[in-house]
XYZ file of C-alpha atoms in Angstrom:
79
model
C 13.726 -44.176 13.617
C 13.102 -41.870 15.947
C 11.910 -37.964 14.590
C 11.799 -36.595 18.629
C 15.127 -34.961 17.161
C 13.981 -33.936 13.158
C 11.043 -32.010 15.581
C 12.727 -30.075 17.629
C 15.352 -29.476 15.138
C 12.831 -28.506 13.281
C 11.100 -26.537 15.893
C 14.630 -24.710 16.315
C 15.420 -23.672 12.976
C 10.785 -21.994 12.890
C 11.578 -20.673 16.090
C 15.058 -18.728 14.799
C 13.403 -17.660 11.139
C 10.702 -15.820 13.357
C 13.047 -14.364 15.538
C 14.751 -12.992 12.138
C 11.957 -12.270 9.721
C 10.766 -9.599 13.067
C 14.464 -8.956 13.240
C 14.372 -7.327 9.454
C 10.960 -6.346 9.920
C 12.153 -3.896 12.683
C 14.794 -2.185 11.280
C 13.120 -2.519 7.858
C 10.994 0.170 9.008
C 12.386 2.501 11.371
C 14.707 2.337 8.439
C 11.912 3.975 5.604
C 9.751 5.819 8.465
C 13.255 7.879 8.339
C 12.962 7.961 4.640
C 9.668 9.039 4.322
C 9.951 12.299 6.527
C 13.110 13.199 4.917
C 11.346 14.995 1.951
C 9.765 16.586 4.068
C 10.688 20.647 5.987
C 9.334 20.843 9.565
C 8.686 24.804 10.062
C 9.888 27.531 11.807
C 7.974 25.956 15.291
C 9.234 22.676 14.027
C 6.351 20.915 13.054
C 6.056 19.100 10.178
C 2.880 20.271 7.328
C 0.684 17.844 8.950
C 0.866 19.067 12.390
C -0.211 22.814 11.498
C -3.683 21.600 11.761
C -4.731 19.920 14.587
C -7.732 21.447 16.452
C -10.716 19.920 16.032
C -12.444 21.217 19.309
C -16.430 21.135 18.125
C -16.476 25.294 17.375
C -15.019 23.956 13.578
C -17.783 22.555 12.740
C -19.666 24.686 10.361
C -23.546 24.949 12.454
C -25.011 23.897 8.508
C -22.562 21.385 8.659
C -24.415 18.179 6.906
C -24.505 15.287 10.109
C -22.161 12.249 8.677
C -23.981 9.087 8.776
C -21.723 5.765 7.570
C -24.080 3.800 5.431
C -20.969 1.744 4.100
C -20.505 -0.944 7.220
C -22.347 -3.875 7.525
C -25.982 -3.600 9.539
C -26.485 -6.604 11.637
C -30.352 -7.277 12.733
C -32.433 -5.093 9.816
C -34.010 -5.680 6.314
């Protein structure tokens, strides 16, 4: 018995399944982001609350600020 047709059919089913799952997830992402943003209100300038203060210039860092050192990362080549 020749299994060539079964292999092709299985491949086609897998491709269609992957395609439809990606489309479904893309549609779900669009709807959830819109739903998540509906609970927030924009101010008079048309900005969300987290967009108000976006100034990350070095002038905002206090002079007595402690230097940030990431201690949780993996250090390779050290003892």
